[in-house]
Coordinates of C-alpha atoms in Angstrom, one line a residue:
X283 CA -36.5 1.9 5.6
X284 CA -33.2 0.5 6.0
X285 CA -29.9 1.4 4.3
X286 CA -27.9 -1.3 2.5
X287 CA -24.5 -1.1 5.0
X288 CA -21.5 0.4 3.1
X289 CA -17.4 1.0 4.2
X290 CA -16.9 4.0 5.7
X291 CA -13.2 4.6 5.9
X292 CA -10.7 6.9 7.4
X293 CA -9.2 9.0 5.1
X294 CA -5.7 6.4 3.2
X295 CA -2.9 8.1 2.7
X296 CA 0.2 6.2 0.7
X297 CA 3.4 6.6 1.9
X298 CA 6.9 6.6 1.1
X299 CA 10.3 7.6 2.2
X300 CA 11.1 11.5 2.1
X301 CA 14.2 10.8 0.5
X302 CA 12.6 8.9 -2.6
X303 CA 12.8 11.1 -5.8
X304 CA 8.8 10.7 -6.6
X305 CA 6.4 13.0 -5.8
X306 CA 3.2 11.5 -6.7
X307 CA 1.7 8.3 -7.7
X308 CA -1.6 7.3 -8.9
X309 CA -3.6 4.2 -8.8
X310 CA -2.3 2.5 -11.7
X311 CA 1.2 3.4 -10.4
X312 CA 0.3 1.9 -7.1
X313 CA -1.5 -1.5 -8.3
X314 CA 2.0 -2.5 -10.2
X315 CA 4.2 -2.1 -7.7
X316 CA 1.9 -3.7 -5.4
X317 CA 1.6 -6.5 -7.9
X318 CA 5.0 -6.5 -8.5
X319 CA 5.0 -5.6 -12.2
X320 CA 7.0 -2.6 -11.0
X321 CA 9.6 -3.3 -9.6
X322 CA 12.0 -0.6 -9.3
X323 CA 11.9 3.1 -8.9
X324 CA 13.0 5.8 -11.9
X325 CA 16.4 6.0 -10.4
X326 CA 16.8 2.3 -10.2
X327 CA 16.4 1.8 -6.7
X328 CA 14.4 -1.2 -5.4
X329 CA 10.8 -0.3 -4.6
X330 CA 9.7 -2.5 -1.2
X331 CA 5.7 -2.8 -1.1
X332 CA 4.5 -2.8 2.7
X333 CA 1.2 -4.8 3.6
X334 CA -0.5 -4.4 6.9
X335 CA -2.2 -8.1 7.6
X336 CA -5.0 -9.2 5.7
X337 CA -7.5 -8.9 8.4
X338 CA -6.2 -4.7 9.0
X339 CA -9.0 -2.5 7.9
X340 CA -6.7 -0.4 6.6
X341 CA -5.5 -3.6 4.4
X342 CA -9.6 -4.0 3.1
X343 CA -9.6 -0.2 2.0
X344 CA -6.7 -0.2 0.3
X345 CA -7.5 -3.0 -1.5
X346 CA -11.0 -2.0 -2.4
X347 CA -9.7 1.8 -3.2
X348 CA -7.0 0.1 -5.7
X349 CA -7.5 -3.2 -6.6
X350 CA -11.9 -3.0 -6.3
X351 CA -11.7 -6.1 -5.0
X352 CA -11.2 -7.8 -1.5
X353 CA -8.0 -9.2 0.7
X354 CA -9.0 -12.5 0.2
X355 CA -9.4 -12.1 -3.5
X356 CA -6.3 -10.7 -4.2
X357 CA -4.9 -13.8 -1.9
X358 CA -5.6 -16.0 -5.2
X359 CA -3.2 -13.9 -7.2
X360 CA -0.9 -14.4 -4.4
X361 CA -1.1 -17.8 -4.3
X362 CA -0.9 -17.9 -8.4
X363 CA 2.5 -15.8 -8.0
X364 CA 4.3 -17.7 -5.3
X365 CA 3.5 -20.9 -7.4
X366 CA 5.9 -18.9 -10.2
X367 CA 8.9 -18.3 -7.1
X368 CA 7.1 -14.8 -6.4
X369 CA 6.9 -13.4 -3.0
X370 CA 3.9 -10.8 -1.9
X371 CA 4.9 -7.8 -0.7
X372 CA 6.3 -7.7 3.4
X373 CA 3.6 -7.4 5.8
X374 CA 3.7 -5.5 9.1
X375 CA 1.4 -5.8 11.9
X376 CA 0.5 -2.2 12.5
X377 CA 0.1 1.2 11.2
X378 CA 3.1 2.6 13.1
X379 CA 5.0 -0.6 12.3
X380 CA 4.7 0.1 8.7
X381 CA 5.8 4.0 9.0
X382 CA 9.0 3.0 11.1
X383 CA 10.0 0.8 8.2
X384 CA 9.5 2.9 5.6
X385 CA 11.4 5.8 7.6
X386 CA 14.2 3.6 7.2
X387 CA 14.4 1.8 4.2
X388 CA 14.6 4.4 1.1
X389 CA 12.8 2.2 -1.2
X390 CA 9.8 1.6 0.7
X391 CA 6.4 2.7 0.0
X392 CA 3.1 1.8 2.6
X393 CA -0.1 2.6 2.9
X394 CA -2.0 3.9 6.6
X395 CA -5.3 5.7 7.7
X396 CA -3.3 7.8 10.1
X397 CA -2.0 11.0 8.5
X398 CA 2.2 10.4 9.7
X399 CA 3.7 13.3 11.2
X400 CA 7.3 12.1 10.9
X401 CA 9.5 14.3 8.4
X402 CA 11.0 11.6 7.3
X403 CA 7.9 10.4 5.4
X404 CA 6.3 11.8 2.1
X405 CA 2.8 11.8 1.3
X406 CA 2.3 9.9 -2.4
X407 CA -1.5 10.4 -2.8
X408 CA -4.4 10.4 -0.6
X409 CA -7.6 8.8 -0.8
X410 CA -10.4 10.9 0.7
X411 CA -12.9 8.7 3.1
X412 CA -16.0 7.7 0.9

């Protein structure tokens, strides 16, 4: 008998700098800012979404563990947004490309499948693999 194929993912961790005055966020937290209906952070700072591309697995289980729903979907709500002068969040073309940035900029917040090690990054949540 065959199995119907489903995702099996790396453990997602989402990221931020260590310097950010949050501890934790959860999955509504997450979906507004990257939706941008949050746009700042408690103390006032800006809050910078990071996107790996749309093709990244990483990018397809972050967007199923938050959104349920798929790159290309949430591409439509993109293109609805940029239509009202909004821009999607930056996108950077690799894991480690995406934990350099947010060592650097406080405001930043990523998601990757490999644990960092870097102490300048904090741990947000985790999604355990499925």
């Amino acid at each position: 008998m065959l199995m119907p194929l489903s995702p099996s993912w790396a453990d997602l961790y989402i990221i931020a700098n260590k310097d950010l005055p949050v501890a934790q966020l959860d999955k509504d937290d997450i979906a507004a800012i990257y939706l941008l209906k949050k746009k700042h952070w408690e103390n006032g700072e800006d809050i910078m979404p990071i996107n790996l591309p749309a093709k990244a697995d990483a990018r397809t289980h972050f967007t199923a563990e938050i959104f349920d729903s798929t790159p290309e979907k949430l591409g439509s709500y993109w293109d609805k947004m940029l239509f009202k002068g909004e821009t999607p969040p930056v996108t950077q073309n690799s894991e480690q490309a995406v934990v350099l940035f947010v060592e650097r900029i406080k405001g930043a917040i990523g998601y990757v499948e490999t644990k960092p090690q870097s102490p300048q990054i904090k741990i947000l949540q985790q999604f355990s693999s499925k």
